[in-house]
Short mmCIF file of C-alpha atoms and ligand atoms in Angstrom, two decimals:
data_model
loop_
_atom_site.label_atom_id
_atom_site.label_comp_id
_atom_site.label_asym_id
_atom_site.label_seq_id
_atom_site.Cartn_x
_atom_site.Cartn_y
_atom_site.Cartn_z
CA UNK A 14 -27.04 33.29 7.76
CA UNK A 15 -26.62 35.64 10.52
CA UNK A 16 -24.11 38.53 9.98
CA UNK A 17 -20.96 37.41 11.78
CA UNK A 18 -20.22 38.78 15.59
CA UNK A 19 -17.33 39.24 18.20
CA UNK A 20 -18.52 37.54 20.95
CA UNK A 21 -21.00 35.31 22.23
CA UNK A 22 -22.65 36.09 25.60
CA UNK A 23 -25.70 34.37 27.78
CA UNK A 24 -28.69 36.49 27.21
CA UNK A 25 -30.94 34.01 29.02
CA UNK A 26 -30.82 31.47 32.03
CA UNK A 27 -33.58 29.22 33.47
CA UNK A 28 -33.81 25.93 35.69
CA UNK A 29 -36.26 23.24 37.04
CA UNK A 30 -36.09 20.94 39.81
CA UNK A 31 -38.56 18.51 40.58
CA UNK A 32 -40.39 18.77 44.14
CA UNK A 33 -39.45 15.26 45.11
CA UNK A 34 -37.20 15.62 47.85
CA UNK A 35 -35.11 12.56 48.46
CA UNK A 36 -32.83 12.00 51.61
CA UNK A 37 -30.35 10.70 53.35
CA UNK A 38 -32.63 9.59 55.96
CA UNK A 39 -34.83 8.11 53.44
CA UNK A 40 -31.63 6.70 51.96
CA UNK A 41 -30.88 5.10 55.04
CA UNK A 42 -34.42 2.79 54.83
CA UNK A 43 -33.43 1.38 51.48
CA UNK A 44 -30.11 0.48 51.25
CA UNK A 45 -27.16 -0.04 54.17
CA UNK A 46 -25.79 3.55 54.67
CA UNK A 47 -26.46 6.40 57.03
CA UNK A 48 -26.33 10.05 56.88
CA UNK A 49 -22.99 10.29 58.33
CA UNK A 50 -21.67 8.42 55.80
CA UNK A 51 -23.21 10.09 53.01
CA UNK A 52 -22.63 13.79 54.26
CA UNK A 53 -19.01 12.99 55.40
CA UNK A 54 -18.12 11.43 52.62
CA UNK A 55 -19.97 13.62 49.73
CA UNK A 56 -21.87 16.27 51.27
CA UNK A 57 -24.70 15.74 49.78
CA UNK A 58 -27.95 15.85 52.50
CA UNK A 59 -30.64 15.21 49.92
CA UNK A 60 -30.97 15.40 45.61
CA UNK A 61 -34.08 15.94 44.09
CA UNK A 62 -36.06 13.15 42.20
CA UNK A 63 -38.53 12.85 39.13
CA UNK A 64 -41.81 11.42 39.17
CA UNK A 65 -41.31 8.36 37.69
CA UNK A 66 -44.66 8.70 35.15
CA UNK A 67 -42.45 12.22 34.33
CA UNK A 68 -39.47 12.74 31.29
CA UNK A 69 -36.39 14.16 31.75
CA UNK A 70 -37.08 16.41 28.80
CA UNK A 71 -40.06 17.73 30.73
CA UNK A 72 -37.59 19.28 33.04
CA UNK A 73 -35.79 20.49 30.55
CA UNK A 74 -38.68 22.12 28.55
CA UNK A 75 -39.37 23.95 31.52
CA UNK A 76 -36.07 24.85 32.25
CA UNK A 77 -35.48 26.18 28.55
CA UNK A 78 -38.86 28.47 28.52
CA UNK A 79 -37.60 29.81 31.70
CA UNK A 80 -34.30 30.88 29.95
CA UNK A 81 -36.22 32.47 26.47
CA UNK A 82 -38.33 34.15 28.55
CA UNK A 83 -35.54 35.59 30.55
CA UNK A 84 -33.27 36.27 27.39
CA UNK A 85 -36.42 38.54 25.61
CA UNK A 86 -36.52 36.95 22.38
CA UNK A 87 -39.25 34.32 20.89
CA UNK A 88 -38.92 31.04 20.92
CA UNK A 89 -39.01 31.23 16.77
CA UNK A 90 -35.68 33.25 16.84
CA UNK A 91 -33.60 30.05 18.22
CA UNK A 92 -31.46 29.05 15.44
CA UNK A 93 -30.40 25.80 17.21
CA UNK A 94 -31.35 24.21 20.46
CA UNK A 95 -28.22 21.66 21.70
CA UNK A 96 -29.46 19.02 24.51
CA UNK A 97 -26.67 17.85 26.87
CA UNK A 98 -27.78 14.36 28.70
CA UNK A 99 -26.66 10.96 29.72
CA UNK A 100 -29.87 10.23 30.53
CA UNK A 101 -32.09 11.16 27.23
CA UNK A 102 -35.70 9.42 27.53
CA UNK A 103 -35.76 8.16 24.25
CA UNK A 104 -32.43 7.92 21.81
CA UNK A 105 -34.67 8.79 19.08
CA UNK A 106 -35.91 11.46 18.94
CA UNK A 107 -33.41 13.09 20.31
CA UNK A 108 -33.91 15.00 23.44
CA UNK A 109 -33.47 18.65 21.95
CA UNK A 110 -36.09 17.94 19.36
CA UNK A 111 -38.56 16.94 22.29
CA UNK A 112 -37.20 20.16 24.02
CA UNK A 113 -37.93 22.15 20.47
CA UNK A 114 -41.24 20.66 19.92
CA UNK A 115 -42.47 22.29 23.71
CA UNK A 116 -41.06 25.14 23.28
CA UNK A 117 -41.75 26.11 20.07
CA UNK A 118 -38.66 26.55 18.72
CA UNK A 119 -39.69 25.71 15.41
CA UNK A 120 -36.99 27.23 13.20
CA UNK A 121 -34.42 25.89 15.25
CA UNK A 122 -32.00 23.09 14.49
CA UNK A 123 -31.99 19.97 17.44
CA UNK A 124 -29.42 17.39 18.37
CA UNK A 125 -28.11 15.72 21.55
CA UNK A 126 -24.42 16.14 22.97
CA UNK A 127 -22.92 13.59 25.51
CA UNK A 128 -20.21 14.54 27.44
CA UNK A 129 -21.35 12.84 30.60
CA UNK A 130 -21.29 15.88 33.51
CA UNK A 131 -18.63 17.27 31.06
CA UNK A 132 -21.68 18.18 28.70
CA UNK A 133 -22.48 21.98 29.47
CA UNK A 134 -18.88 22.55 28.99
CA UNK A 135 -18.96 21.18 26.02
CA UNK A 136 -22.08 22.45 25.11
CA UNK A 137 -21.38 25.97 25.31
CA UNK A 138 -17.99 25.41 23.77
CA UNK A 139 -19.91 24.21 20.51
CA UNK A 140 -22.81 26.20 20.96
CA UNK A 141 -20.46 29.33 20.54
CA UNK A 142 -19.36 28.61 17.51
CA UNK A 143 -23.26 28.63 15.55
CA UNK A 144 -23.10 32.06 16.50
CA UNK A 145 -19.77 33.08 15.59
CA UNK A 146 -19.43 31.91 12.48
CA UNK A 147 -23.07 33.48 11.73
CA UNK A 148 -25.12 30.30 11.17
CA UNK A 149 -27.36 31.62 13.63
CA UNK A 150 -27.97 34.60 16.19
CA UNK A 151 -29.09 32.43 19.12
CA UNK A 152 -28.77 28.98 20.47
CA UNK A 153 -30.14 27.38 23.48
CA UNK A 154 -27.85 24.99 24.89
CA UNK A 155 -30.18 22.88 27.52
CA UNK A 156 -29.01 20.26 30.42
CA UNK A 157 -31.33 18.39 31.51
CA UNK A 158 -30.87 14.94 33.51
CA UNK A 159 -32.90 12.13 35.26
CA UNK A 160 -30.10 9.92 36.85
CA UNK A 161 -32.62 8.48 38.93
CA UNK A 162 -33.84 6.35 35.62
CA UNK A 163 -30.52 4.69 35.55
CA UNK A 164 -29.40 4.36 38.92
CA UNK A 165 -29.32 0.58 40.50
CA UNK A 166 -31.31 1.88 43.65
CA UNK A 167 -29.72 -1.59 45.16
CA UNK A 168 -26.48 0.10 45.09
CA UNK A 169 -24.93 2.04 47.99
CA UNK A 170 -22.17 2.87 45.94
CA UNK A 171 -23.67 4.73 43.59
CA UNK A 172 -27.35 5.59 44.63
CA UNK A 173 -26.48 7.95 47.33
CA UNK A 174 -24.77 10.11 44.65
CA UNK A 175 -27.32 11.22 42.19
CA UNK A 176 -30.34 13.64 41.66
CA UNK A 177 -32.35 14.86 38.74
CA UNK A 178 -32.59 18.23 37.16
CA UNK A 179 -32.14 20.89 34.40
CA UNK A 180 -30.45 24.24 33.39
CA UNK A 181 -30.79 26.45 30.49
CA UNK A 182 -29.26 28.81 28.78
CA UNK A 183 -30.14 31.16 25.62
CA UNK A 184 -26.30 32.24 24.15
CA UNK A 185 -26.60 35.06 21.71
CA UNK A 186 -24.00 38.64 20.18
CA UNK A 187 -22.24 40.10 23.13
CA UNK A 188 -19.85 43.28 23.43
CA UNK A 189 -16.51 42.28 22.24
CA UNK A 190 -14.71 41.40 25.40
CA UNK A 191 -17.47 40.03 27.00
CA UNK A 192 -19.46 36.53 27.50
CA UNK A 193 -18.18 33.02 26.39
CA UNK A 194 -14.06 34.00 26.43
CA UNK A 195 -12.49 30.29 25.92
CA UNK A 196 -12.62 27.14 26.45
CA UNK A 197 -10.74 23.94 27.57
CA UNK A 198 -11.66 20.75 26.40
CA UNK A 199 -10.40 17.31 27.16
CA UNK A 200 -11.37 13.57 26.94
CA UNK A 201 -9.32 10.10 27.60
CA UNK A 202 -11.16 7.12 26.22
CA UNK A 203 -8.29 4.68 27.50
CA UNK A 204 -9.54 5.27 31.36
CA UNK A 205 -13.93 5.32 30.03
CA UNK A 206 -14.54 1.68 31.50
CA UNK A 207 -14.33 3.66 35.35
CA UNK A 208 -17.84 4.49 34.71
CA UNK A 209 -20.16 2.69 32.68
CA UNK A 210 -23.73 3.29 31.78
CA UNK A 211 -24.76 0.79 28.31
CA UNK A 212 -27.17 1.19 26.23
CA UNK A 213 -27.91 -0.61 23.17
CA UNK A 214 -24.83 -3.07 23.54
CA UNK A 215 -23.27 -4.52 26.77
CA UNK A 216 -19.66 -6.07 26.87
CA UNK A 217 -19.13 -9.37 28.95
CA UNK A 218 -16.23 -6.84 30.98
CA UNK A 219 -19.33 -4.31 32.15
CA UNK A 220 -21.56 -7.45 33.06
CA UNK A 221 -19.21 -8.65 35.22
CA UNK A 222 -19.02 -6.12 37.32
CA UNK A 223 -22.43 -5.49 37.94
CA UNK A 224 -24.38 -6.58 41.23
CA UNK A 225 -27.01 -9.05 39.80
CA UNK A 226 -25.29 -8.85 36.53
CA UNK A 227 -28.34 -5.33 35.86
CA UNK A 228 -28.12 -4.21 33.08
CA UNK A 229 -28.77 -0.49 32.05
CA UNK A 230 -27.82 0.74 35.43
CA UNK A 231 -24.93 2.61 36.23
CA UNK A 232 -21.57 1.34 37.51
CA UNK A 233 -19.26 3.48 38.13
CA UNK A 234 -15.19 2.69 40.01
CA UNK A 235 -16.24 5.41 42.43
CA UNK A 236 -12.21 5.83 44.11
CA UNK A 237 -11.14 5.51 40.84
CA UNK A 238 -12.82 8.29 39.02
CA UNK A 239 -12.28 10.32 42.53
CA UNK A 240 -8.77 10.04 42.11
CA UNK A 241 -9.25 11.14 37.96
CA UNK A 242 -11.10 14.03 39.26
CA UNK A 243 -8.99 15.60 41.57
CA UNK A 244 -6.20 15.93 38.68
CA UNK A 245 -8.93 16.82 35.94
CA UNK A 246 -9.98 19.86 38.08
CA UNK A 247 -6.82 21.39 38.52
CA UNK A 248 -5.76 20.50 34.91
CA UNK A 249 -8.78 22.27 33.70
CA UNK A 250 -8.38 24.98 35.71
CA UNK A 251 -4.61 25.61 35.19
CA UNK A 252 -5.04 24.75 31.49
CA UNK A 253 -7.35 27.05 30.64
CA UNK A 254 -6.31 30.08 33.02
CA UNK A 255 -2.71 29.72 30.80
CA UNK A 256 -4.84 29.36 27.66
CA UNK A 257 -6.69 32.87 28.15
CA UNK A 258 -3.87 34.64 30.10
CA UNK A 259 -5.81 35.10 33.10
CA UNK A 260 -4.58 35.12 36.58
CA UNK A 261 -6.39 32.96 39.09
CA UNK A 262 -6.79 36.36 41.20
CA UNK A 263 -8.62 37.44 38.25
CA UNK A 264 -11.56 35.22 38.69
CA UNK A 265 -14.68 36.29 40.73
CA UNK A 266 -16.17 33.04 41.47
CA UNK A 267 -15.46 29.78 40.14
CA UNK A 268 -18.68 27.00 39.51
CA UNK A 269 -17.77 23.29 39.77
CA UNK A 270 -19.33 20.33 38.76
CA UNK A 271 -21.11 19.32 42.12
CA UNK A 272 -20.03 15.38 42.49
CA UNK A 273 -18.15 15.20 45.89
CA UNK A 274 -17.41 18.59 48.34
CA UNK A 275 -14.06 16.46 48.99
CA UNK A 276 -12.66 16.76 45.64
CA UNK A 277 -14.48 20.34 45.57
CA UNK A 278 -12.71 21.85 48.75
CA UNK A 279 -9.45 19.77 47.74
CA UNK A 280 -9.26 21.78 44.54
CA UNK A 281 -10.05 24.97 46.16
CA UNK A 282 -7.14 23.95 48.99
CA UNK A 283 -4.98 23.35 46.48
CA UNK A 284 -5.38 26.17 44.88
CA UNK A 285 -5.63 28.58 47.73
CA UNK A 286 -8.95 29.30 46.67
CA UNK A 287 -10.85 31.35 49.96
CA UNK A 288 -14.33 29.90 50.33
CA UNK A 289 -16.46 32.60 48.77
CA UNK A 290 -14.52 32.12 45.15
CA UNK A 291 -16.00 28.68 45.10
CA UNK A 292 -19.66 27.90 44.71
CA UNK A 293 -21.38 24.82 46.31
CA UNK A 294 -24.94 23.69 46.27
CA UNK A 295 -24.04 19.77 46.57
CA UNK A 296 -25.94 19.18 49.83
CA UNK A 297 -29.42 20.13 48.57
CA UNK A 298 -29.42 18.44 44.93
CA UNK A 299 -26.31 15.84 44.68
CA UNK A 300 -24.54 14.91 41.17
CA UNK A 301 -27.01 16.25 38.45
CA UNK A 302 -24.50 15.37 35.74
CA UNK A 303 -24.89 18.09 33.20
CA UNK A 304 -26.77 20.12 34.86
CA UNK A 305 -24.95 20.42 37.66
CA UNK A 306 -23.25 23.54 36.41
CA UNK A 307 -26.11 25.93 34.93
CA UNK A 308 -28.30 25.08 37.66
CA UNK A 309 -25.32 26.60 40.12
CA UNK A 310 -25.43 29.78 37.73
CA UNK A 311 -28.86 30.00 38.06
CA UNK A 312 -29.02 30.14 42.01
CA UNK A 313 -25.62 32.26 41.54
CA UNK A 314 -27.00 35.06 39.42
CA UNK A 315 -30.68 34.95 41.34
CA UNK A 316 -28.42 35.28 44.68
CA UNK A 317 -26.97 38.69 43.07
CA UNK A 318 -23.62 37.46 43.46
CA UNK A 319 -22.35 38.51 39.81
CA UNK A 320 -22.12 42.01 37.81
CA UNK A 321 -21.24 42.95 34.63
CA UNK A 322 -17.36 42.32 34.11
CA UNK A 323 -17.11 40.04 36.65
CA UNK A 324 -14.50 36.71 35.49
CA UNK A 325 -16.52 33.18 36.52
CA UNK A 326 -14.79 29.83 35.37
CA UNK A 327 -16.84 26.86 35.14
CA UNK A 328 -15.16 23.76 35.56
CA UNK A 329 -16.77 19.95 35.01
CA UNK A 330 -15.32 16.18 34.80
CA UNK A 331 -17.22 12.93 34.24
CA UNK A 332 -17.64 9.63 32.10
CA UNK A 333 -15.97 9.27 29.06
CA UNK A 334 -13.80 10.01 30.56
CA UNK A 335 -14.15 13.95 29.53
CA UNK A 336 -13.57 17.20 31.67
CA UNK A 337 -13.17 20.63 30.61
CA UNK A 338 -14.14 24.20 31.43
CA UNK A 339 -15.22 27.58 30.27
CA UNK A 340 -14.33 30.97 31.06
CA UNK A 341 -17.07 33.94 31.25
CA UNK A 342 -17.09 37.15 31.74
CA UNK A 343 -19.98 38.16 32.82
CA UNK A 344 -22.22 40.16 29.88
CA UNK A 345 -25.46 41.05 32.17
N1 LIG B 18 -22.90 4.00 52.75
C1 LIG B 18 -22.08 3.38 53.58
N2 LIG B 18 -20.91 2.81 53.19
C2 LIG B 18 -20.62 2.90 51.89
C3 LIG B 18 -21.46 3.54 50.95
C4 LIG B 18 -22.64 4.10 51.44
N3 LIG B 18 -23.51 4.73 50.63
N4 LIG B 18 -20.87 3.48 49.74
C5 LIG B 18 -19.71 2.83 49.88
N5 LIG B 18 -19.56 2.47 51.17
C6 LIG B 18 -18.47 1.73 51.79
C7 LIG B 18 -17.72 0.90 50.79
O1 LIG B 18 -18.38 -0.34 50.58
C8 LIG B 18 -16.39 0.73 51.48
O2 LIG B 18 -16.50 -0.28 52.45
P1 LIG B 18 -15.31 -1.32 52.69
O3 LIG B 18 -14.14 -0.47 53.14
O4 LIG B 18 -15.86 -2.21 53.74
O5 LIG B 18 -15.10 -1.96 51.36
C9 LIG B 18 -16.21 2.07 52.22
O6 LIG B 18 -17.51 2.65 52.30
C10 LIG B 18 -15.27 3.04 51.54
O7 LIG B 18 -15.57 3.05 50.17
P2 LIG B 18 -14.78 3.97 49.17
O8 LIG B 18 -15.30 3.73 47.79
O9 LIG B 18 -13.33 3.86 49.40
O10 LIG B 18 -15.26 5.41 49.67
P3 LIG B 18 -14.77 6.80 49.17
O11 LIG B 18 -14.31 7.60 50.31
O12 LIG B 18 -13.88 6.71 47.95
O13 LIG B 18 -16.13 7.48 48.66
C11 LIG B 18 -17.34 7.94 46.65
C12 LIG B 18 -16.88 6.87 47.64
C13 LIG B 18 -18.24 8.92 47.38
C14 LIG B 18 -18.12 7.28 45.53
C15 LIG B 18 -16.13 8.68 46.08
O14 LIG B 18 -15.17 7.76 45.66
C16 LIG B 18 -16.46 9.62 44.94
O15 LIG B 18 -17.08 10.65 45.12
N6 LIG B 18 -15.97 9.33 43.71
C17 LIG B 18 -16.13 10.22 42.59
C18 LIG B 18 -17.50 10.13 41.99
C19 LIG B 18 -17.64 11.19 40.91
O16 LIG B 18 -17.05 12.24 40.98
N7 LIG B 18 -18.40 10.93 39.85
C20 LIG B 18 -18.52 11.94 38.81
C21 LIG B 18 -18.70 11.38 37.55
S1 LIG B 18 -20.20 10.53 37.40
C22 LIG B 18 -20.71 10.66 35.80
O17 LIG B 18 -20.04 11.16 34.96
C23 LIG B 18 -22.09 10.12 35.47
#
């Protein structure tokens, strides 16, 4: 046991991309859409895609070395490493134990969270708590996707959306009033058949709806979970500003899940939200799921635009259906 602290901070960030650039132009040779569409519609230009021969847990290896390395502490010192994926390359073994194994995190406890693009929130949420209650002193929560694996590259609907990638981050003590402040989590398993993505079973309802009947692709009600989105941004938002008495003035920058810049720019409308509170990187990587959010933190804090004390809320929706968010403020 570690002795018990006050807060939990992030001591450590990292991400990884891969170099395969994929766009909409090159979209536009293999299935019947065009880069208007796609940019008006999403504003996504191009997502990055693995090498086929490559893991998803590759990505996130790299990504997770990044973030020890940037925290200052050895890899031996993690106390748990928590993998967040839809996408994990194998369900056994599980992706953080791949992830542990090339890192070297060999004292570390390893499991898998799915949460969908919801996972990093979720992640950190229960990440927080190892440290807290003083099972360990650090964790290393790591996202790490490859939704080109599952996508039904057939599919205009859903194709257009997705990249690959990975975030890390190393979570360790903080000063009291600082790092991981609260969280907001919530799920509705009536509305989960909006996006589907089987695995080991598949229901005659999900083959139905599926172009060629594919299986192990995903499907996903795209105006449907649109519409779900909209509300589960400002409910996480609201919810959680009320839950940590915060004022939305309060926060320096907020960090969305990066599905759609419409339901991005119709929360920050909404909410009266000028542009520079919001952060964006949709057109140059697409949906990355879970990783989505720490690979925006990543670009955020190399870009400068954070200091110590600053308030950042990170907000995320997705299958399940789950969404949720986290406030920070800011430890480094
Ligand atoms: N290119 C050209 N036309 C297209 C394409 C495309 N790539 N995709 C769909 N269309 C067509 C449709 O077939 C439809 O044509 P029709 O009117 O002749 O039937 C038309 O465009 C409009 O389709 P809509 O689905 O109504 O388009 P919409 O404006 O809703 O945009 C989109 C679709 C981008 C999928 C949007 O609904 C969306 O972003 N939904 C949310 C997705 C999301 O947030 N997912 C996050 C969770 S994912 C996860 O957790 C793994």
């Amino acid at each position: 046991m570690s002795a018990a602290v006050d807060a939990v901070g992030i001591l450590g960030i990292g991400s990884s991309l891969p170099e395969r650039v994929l766009t909409n132009f090159d979209l536009e040779k293999m299935v019947d859409t065009s880069d208007e569409w796609i940019t008006k519609r999403t504003g996504i230009s191009e997502r990055r895609i693995l090498e086929k021969e490559k893991a998803a847990y590759e990505l996130g290896a790299c990504a997770a070395i990044k973030a020890i390395e940037d925290a200052g502490i050895r890899p031996s010192d993690i106390g748990v490493v928590l993998a967040t994926t839809s996408t994990p390359d194998y369900l056994v073994p599980s992706t953080a134990c791949l992830i542990q194994e090339k890192t070297g995190a060999a004292n570390a406890a390893a499991f898998d969270l799915n949460a969908a693009c919801t996972g990093f929130v979720y992640g950190l949420t229960v990440a927080k708590q190892f440290i807290l209650t003083g099972f360990c002193k650090y964790v290393l929560v790591v996202a790490c996707e490859a939704l080109s694996k599952v996508v039904d590259w057939k599919d205009r609907n859903t194709c257009v959306l997705f990249g690959d990638g990975a975030g890390a981050f190393v979570l360790g003590p903080a000063e009291k009033g600082f790092g991981i402040l609260d969280s907001y989590l919530k799920s509705d398993g009536s509305q989960g058949r909006v996006i589907t993505l089987p695995c080991c079973h598949m229901e005659e309802e999900d083959i139905a709806k599926r172009a060629g009947k594919a299986k192990n692709v995903l499907w996903m009600d795209g105006s449907e979970v649109f519409k779900f989105a909209v509300k589960a941004v400002t409910d996480a938002i609201d919810g959680l500003l009320e839950k940590a008495h915060i004022k939305l003035e309060e926060l320096n920058l907020i960090i969305p899940h990066q599905a759609n810049i419409r339901i991005i720019d119709g929360a920050a409308k909404r909410l009266k939200l000028p542009d520079e509170k919001i952060y964006t990187n949709i057109h140059k990587y697409g949906n990355i799921s879970s990783a989505s959010i720490p690979v925006a933190v990543e670009e955020v804090v190399r870009a400068k635009r954070v200091k110590k004390g600053d308030y950042l809320l990170f907000v995320a929706f997705g299958g399940g259906l789950t969404w949720g968010s986290t406030l920070v403020r800011w430890n480094r």
